Coordinates of C-alpha atoms in Angstrom, one line a residue:
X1 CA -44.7 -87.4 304.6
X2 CA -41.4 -86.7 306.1
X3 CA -39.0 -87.1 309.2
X4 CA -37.5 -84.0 310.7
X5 CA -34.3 -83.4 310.1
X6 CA -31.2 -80.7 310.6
X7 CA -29.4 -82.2 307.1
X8 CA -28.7 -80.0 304.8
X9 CA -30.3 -79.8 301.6
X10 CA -30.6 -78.8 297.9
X11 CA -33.3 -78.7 295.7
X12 CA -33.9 -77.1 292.0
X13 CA -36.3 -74.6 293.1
X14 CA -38.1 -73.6 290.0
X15 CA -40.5 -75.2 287.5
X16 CA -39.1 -78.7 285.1
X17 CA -38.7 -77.6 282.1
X18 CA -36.8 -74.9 280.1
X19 CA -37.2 -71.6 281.1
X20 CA -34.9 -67.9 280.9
X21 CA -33.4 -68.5 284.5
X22 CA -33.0 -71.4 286.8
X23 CA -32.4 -71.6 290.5
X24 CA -30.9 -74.0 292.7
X25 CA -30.8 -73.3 296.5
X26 CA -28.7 -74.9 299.1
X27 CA -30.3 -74.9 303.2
X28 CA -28.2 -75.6 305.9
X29 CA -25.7 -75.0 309.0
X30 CA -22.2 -73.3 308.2
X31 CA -22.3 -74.0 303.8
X32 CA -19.3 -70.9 303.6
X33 CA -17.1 -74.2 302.4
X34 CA -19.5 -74.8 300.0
X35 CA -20.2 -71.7 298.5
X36 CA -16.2 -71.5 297.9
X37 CA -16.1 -74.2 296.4
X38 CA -19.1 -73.4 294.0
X39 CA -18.5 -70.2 293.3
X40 CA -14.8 -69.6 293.9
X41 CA -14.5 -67.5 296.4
X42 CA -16.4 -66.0 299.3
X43 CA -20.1 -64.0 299.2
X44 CA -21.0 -60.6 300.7
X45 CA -24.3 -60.9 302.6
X46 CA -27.4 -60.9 300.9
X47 CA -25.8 -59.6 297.6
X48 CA -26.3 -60.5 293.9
X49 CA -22.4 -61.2 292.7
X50 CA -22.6 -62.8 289.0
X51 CA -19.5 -65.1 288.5
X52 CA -19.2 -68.9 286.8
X53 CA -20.0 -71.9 288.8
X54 CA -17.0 -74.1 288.6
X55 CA -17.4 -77.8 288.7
X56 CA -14.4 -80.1 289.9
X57 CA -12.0 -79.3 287.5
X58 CA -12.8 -75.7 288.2
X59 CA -14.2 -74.9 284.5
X60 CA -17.7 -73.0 284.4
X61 CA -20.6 -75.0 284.2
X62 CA -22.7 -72.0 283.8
X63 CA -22.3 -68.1 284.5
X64 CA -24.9 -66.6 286.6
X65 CA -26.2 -64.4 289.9
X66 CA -25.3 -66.1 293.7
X67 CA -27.1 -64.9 296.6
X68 CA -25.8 -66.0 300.3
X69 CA -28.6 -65.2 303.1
X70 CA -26.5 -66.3 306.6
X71 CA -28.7 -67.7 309.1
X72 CA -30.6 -66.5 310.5
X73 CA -31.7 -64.0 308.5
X74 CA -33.2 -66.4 305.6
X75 CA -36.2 -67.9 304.6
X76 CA -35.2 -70.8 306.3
X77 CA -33.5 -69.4 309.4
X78 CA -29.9 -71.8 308.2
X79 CA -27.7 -70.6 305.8
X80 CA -29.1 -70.0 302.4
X81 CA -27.1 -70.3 299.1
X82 CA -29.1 -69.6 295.5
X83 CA -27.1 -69.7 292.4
X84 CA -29.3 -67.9 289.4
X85 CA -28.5 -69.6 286.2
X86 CA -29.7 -70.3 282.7
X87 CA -33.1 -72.5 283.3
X88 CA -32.0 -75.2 281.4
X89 CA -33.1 -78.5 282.6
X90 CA -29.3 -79.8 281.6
X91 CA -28.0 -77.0 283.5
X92 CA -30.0 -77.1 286.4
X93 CA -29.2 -81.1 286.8
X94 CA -25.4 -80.5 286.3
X95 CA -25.2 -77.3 289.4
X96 CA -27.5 -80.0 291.4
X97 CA -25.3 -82.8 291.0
X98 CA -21.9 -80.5 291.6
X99 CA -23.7 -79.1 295.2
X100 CA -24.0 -83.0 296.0
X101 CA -20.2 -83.7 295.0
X102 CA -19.1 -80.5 296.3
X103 CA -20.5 -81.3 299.9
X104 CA -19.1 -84.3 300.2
X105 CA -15.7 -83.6 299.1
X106 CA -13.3 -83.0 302.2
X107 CA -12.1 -79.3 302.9
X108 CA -8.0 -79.2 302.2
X109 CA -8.5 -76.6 305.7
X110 CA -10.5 -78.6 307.8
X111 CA -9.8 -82.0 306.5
X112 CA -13.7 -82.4 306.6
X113 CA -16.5 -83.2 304.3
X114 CA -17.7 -79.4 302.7
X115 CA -21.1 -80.1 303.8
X116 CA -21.7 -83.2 305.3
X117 CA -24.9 -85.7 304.6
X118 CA -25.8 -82.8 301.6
X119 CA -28.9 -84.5 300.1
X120 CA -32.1 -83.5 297.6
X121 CA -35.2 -81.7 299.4
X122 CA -38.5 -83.4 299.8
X123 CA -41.4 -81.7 299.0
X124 CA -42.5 -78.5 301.3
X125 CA -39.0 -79.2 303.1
X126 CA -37.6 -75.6 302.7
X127 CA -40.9 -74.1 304.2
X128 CA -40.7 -76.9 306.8
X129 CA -37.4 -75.6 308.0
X130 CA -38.8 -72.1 307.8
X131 CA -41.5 -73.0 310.5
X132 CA -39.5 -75.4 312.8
X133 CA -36.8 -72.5 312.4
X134 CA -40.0 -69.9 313.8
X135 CA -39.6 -67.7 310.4
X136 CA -43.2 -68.0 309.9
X137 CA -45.9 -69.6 312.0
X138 CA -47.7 -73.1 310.3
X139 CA -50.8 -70.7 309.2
X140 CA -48.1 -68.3 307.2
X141 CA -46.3 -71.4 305.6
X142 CA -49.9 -72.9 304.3
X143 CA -50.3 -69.5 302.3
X144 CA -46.5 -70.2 300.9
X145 CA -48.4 -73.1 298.8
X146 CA -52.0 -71.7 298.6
X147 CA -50.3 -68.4 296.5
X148 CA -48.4 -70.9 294.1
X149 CA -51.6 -72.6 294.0
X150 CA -53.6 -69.8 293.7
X151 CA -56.3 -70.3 290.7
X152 CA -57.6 -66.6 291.0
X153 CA -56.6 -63.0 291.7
X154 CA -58.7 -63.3 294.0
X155 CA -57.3 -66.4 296.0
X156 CA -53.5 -65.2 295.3
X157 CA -54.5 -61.7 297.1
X158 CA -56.0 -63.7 299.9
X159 CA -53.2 -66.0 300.3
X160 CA -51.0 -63.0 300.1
X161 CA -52.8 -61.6 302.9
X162 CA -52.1 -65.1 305.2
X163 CA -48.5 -65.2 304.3
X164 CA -48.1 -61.8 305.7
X165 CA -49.4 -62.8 308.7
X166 CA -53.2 -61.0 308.6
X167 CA -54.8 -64.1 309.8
X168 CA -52.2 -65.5 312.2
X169 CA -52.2 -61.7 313.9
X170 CA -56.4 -62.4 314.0
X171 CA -55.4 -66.0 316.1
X172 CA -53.4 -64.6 318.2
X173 CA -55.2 -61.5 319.2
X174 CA -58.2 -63.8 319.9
X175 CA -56.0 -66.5 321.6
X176 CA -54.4 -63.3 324.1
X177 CA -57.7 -62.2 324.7
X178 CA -58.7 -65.9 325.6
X179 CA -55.8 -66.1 328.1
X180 CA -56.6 -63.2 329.8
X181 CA -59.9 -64.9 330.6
X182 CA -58.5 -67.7 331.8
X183 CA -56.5 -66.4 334.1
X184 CA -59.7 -64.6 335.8
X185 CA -61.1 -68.1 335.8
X186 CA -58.1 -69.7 337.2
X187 CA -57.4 -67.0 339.7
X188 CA -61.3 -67.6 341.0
X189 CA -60.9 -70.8 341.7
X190 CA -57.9 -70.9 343.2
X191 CA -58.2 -68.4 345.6
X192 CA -62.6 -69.6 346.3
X193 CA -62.2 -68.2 349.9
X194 CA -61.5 -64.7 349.0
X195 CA -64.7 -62.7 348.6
X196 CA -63.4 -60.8 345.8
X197 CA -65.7 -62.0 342.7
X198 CA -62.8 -61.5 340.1
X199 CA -65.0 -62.4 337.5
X200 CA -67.6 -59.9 338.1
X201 CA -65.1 -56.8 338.2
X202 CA -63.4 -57.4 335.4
X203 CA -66.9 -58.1 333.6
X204 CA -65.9 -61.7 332.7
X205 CA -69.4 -62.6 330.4
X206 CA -68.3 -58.9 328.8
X207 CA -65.3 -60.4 328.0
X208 CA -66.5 -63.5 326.5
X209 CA -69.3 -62.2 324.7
X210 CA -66.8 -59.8 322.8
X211 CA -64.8 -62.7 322.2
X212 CA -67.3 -64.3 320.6
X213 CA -68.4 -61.6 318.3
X214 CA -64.4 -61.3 317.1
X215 CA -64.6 -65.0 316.4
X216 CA -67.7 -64.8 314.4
X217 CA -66.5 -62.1 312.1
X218 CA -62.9 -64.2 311.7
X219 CA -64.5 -67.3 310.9
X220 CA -66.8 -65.4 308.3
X221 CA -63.4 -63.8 306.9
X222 CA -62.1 -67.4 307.0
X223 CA -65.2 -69.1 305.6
X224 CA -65.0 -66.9 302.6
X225 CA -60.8 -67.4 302.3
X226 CA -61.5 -71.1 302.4
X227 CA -64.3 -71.0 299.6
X228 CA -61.4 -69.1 297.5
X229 CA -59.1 -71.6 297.9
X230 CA -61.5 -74.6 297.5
X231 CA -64.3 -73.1 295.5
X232 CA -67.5 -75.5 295.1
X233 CA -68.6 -78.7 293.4
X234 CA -71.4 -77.3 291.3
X235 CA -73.0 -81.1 289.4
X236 CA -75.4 -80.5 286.6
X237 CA -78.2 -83.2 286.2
X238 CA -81.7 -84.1 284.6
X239 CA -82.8 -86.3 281.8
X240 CA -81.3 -86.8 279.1
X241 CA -81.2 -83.9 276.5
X242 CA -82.1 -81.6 278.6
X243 CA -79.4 -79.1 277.6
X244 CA -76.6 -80.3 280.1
X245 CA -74.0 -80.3 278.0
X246 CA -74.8 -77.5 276.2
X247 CA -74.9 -75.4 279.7
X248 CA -71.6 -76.5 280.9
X249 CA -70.7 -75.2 277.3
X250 CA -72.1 -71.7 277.9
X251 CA -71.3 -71.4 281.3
X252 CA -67.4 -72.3 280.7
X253 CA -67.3 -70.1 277.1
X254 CA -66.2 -72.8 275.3
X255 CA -67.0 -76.0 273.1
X256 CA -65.9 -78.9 276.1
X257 CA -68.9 -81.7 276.0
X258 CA -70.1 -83.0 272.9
X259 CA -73.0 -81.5 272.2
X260 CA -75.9 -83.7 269.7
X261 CA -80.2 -84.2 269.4
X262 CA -79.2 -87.8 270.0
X263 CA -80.4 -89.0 274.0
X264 CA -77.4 -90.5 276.0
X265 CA -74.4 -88.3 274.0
X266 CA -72.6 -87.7 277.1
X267 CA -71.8 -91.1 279.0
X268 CA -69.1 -90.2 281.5
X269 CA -68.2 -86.5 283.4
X270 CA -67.1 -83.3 281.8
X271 CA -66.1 -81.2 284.3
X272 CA -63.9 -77.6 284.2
X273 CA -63.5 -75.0 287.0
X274 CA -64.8 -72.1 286.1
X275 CA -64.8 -68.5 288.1
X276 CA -67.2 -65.8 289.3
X277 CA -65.9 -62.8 291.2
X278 CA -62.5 -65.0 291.8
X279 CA -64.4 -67.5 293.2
X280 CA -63.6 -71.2 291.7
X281 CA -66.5 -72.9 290.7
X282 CA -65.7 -76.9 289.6
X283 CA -68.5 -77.4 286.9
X284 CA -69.5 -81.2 286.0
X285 CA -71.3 -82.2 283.4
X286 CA -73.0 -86.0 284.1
X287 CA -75.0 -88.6 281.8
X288 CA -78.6 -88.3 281.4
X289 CA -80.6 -89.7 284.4
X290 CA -82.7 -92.3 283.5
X291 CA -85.2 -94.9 285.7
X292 CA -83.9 -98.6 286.0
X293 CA -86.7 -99.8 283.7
X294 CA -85.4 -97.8 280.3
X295 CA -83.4 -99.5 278.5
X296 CA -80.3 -98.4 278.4
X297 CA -76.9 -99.8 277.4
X298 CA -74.3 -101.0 280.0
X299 CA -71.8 -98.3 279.1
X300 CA -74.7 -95.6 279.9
X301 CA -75.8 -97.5 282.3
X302 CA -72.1 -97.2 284.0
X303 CA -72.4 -93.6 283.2
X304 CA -75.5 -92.5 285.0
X305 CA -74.2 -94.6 288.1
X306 CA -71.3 -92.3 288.3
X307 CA -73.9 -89.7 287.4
X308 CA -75.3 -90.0 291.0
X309 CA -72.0 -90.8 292.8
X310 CA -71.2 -86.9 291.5
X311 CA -74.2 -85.9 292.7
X312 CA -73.8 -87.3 296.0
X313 CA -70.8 -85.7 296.7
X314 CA -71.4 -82.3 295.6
X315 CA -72.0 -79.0 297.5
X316 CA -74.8 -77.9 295.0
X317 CA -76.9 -79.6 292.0
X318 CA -77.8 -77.5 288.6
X319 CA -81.5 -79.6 288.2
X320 CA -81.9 -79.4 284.6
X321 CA -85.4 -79.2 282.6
X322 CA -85.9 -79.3 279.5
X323 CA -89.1 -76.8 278.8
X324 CA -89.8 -77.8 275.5
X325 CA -90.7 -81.4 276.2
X326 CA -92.2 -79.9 279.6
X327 CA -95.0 -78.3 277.7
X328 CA -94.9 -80.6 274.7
X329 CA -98.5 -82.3 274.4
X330 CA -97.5 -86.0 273.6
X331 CA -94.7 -86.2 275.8
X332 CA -95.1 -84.0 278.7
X333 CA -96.6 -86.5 281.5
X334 CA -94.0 -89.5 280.7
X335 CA -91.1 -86.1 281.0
X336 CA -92.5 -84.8 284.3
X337 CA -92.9 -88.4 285.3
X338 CA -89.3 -88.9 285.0
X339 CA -88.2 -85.3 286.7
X340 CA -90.4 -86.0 290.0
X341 CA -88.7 -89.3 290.1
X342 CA -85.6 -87.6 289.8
X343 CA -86.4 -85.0 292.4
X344 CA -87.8 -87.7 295.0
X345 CA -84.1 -89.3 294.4
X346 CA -82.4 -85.6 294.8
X347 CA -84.1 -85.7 298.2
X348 CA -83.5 -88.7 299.7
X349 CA -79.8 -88.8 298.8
X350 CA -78.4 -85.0 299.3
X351 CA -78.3 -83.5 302.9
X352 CA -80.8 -80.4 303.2
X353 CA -77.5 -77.9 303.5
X354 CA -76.8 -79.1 300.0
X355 CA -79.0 -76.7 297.4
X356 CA -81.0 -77.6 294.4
X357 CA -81.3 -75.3 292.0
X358 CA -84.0 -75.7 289.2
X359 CA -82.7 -75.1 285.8
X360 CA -85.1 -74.6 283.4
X361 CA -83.4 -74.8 280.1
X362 CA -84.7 -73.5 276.1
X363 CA -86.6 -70.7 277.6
X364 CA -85.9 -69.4 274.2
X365 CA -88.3 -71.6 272.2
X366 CA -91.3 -71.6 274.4
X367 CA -93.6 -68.9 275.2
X368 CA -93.5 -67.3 278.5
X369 CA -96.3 -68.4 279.9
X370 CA -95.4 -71.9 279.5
X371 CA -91.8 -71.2 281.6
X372 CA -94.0 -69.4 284.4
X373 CA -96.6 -72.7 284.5
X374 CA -93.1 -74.9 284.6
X375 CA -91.6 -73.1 287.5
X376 CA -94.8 -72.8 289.4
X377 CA -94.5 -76.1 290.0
X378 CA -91.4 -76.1 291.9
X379 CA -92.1 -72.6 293.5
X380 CA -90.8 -73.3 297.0
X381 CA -87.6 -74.0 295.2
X382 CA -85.0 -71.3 293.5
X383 CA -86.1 -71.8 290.0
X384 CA -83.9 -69.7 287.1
X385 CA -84.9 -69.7 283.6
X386 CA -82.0 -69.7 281.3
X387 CA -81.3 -70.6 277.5
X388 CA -77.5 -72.5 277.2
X389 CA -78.2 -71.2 273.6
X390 CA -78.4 -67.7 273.4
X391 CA -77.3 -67.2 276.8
X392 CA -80.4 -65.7 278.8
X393 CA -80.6 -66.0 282.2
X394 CA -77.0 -67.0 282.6
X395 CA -75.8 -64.4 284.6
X396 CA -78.7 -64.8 287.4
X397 CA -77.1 -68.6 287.7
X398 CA -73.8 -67.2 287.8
X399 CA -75.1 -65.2 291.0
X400 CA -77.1 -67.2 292.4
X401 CA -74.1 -70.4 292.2
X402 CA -72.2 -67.4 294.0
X403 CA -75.2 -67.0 297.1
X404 CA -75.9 -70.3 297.4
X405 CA -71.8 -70.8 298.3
X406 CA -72.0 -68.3 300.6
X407 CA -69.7 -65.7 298.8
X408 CA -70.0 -61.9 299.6
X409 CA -68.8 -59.9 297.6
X410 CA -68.4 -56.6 299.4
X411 CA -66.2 -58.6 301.6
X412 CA -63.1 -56.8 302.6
X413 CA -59.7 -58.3 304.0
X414 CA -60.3 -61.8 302.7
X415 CA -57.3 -64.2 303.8
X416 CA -57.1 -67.8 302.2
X417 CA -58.1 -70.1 304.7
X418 CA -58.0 -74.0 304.7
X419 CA -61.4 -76.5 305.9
X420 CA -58.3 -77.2 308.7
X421 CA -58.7 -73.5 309.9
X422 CA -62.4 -73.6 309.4
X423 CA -62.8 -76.7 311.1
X424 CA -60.5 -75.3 314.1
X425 CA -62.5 -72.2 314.4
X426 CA -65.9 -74.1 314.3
X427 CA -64.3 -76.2 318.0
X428 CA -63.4 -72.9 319.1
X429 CA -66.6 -71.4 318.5
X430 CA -68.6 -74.3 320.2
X431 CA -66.2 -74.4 323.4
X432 CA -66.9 -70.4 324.0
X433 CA -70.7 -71.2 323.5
X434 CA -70.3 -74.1 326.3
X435 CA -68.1 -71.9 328.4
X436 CA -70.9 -69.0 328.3
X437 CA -73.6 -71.4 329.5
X438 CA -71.5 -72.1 332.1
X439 CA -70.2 -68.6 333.1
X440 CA -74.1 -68.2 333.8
X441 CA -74.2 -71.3 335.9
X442 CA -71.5 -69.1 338.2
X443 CA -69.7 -70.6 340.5
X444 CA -70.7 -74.2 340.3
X445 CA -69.6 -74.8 337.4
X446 CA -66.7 -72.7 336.9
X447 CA -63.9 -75.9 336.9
X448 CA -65.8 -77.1 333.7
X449 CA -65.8 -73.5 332.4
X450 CA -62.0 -73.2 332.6
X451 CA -62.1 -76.5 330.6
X452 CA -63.9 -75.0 327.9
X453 CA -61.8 -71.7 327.9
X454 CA -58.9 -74.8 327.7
X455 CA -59.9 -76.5 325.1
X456 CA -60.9 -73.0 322.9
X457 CA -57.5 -72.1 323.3
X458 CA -55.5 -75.3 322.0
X459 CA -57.8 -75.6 318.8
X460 CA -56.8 -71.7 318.4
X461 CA -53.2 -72.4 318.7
X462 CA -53.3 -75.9 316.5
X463 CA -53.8 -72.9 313.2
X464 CA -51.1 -71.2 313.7
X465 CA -47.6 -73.2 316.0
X466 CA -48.9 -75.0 318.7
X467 CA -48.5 -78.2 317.1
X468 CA -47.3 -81.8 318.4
X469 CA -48.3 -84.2 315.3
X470 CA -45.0 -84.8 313.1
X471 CA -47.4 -86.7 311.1
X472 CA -49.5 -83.9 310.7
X473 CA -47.1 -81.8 309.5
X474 CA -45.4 -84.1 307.3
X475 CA -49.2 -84.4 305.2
X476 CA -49.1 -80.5 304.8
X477 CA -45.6 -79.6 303.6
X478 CA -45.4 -83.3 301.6
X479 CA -48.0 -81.5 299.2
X480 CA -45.4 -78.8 298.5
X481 CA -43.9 -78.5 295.4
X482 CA -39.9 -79.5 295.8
X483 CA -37.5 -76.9 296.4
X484 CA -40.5 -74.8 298.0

């Protein structure tokens, strides 16, 4: 987290490392002494000019492009300055350090420090500046780290789509609309002895009921940019042997948990983040669940504890059966013992909105009768038949991880959305509900509708600008990457 400030700074803004070309950029108010002194002489507008940068003794540290962007037409609204060299990491140090000297060397004209108070960016602080400076609105400059972030084509398109401005132009249409309707309600009440019912002529409940249908279809836009940006917690679990493993395996298409025939292999999470129609799925493989009364040693033990902390915190559960010891004669009871207890648990831990899907795995070496007596037994359930080894009935999990999220995939216009946005819309959407019970109530109640229509309207505006928490703002752009 950060403190505002009008400082300038500088920042290498690409990756560590060694890389083809490296960039350095310079933010602030009046930096023409600067960019003399870097690059020798002065910069045309917005202009690639390839020269040497000098250090103190004027001998080149490195030849490459500069770019000057003059405030306020930047990305950060000040004066920009990005000097394109070699990506070096020695290089890139060495330009740093010079901006640093160079700003606070004093100007033979004005007999004044370059660039006074020069220092290194924090994380997010360029894009900071970019907002404070009204280049982009707080929704826009989230997208600026969601497309770096982006795991996807999918979720890059999306955030593409919010850094544009798509879904800050949805806000504000809906925030304009919701204005409009305040004023009706405001002008009602203060003006109660005219006999003019404003609200009725300019069909007021039409009004809100139109609102609330835009709002719906933006928060199912956003609800589907938010699950491409955060994709689910998918946790696999059943007894041991059951094939876990083996199904994170197949599902990821490739050789990540151990795989033996020996009970309690895996004793800690595997987990990789997988994707289906650009949607981010975070796989993890847990140890085999076993009752308190097995014996089991304390590093298992340890394991299937964490087992169920997974569990507990995921947005779906993979319950996995093995078929063959389901239908084998000598150990079938003791095995479907142990999976009711196991589903009893499932129950009185996970909240109903959180899915169970039954997984029942080596479909492949039973016959088919004996997988349609297993899922029978769980038929009020979603039951999918699959074999981790040869792959059947893998792609029916893949889709049905993908309904049980929510995704659609004919969805058009997707923006990346954050659970902040989501969250936000949700408080609108439960104002305007509250606001239409009262609209009904009529006049009697039309101070707490207003209030309502209030409240709708700052959880609109807290997505996109209308912002007063420094703190708040200082979490988001301190996740940044630095020089971004």
């Amino acid at each position: 987290m950060h403190a505002l400030s009008n400082a300038p700074i500088v920042a290498i803004a690409t990756p560590p490392g060694r890389g083809a070309v490296g960039i350095v950029r310079v933010s602030g108010k009046s930096i023409g002494p600067l960019v003399r002194a870097l690059c020798g002489r002065d910069l045309k507008p917005r202009e690639a000019t390839y020269l040497p940068f000098v250090d103190a003794h004027d001998e080149a540290i490195d030849h490459g492009l500069a770019l000057y962007f003059p405030a306020p037409h930047s990305f950060t609204g000040e004066d920009v300055l990005e000097l394109q060299a070699h990506g070096g990491p020695v290089v890139m140090q060495l330009l740093l350090a010079r901006c640093l000297e160079a700003g606070a060397e004093i100007d033979t004209a004005t007999q004044q420090p370059r660039l006074a108070d020069l220092r290194v960016a924090q994380p997010g602080e360029f894009t900071q500046r970019a907002f404070l400076n009204d280049k982009m609105d707080l929704a826009q400059a989230e997208a600026v780290a969601d497309l770096i972030d982006a795991s996807t084509e999918a979720a890059a398109r999306g955030a593409t789509r919010s850094l544009s401005g798509e879904f800050s132009k949805e806000i504000h249409s809906l925030r304009d609309a919701l204005i409009h309707l305040r004023m009706l309600v405001e002008a009602t009440l203060d003006f109660p002895e005219e006999e003019i019912d404003f609200l009725q002529k300019a069909d007021a409940t039409g009004q809100l009921s139109r609102l609330q249908a835009t709002l719906a279809r933006v928060m199912q836009r956003a609800g589907q940019g938010a699950l491409l940006r955060e994709g689910i917690k998918v946790v696999i679990a059943g007894q041991p042997n059951a094939g876990k493993s083996s199904l994170l395996n197949a599902l990821a298409g490739a050789e990540l948990a151990i795989v033996t025939p020996i009970a309690g292999t895996t004793r800690d999470k595997v987990q990789q983040t997988i994707q289906i129609d650009g949607v981010p799925l975070h796989i993890i493989d847990t140890a085999g669940l076993r009752q308190s009364d097995e014996k089991v040693d304390l590093v298992e033990k340890i394991g299937i504890e964490r087992a169920w902390a997974e569990i507990e915190n995921a947005d779906a559960v993979l319950f996995l059966h093995d078929l063959v010891r389901w239908n084998d004669t000598a150990e079938s009871a003791n095995y479907q013992a142990a999976d009711a207890a196991i589903a009893s648990q499932l129950a009185s831990l996970l909240p109903k909105r959180v899915p169970v899907i039954q997984v029942w795995n080596k479909v492949d070496a039973v016959q088919p009768q004996q997988a349609e007596i297993a899922t029978d037994t769980a038929a009020e359930s979603v039951n999918i038949t699959v074999s981790a080894k040869n792959g059947q009935g893998l792609e029916t999990l893949r889709r049905t991880l993908l309904q049980v999220a929510g995704w659609q995939p004919a969805a058009e216009g997707v923006y990346i959305a954050r659970e902040r946005h989501v969250q936000a819309l949700r408080q609108v959407s439960a104002h305007l509900d509250l606001a239409s019970g009262q609209l009904k109530a009529k006049s009697q109640a039309l101070d707490l509708l207003a209030e309502e229509l209030r409240l709708a309207q700052n959880d609109l505006s807290a997505i996109t600008v209308e912002f007063t928490s420094d703190d708040l703002l200082g979490v988001i752009f301190s996740k940044f990457c630095i020089g971004k």
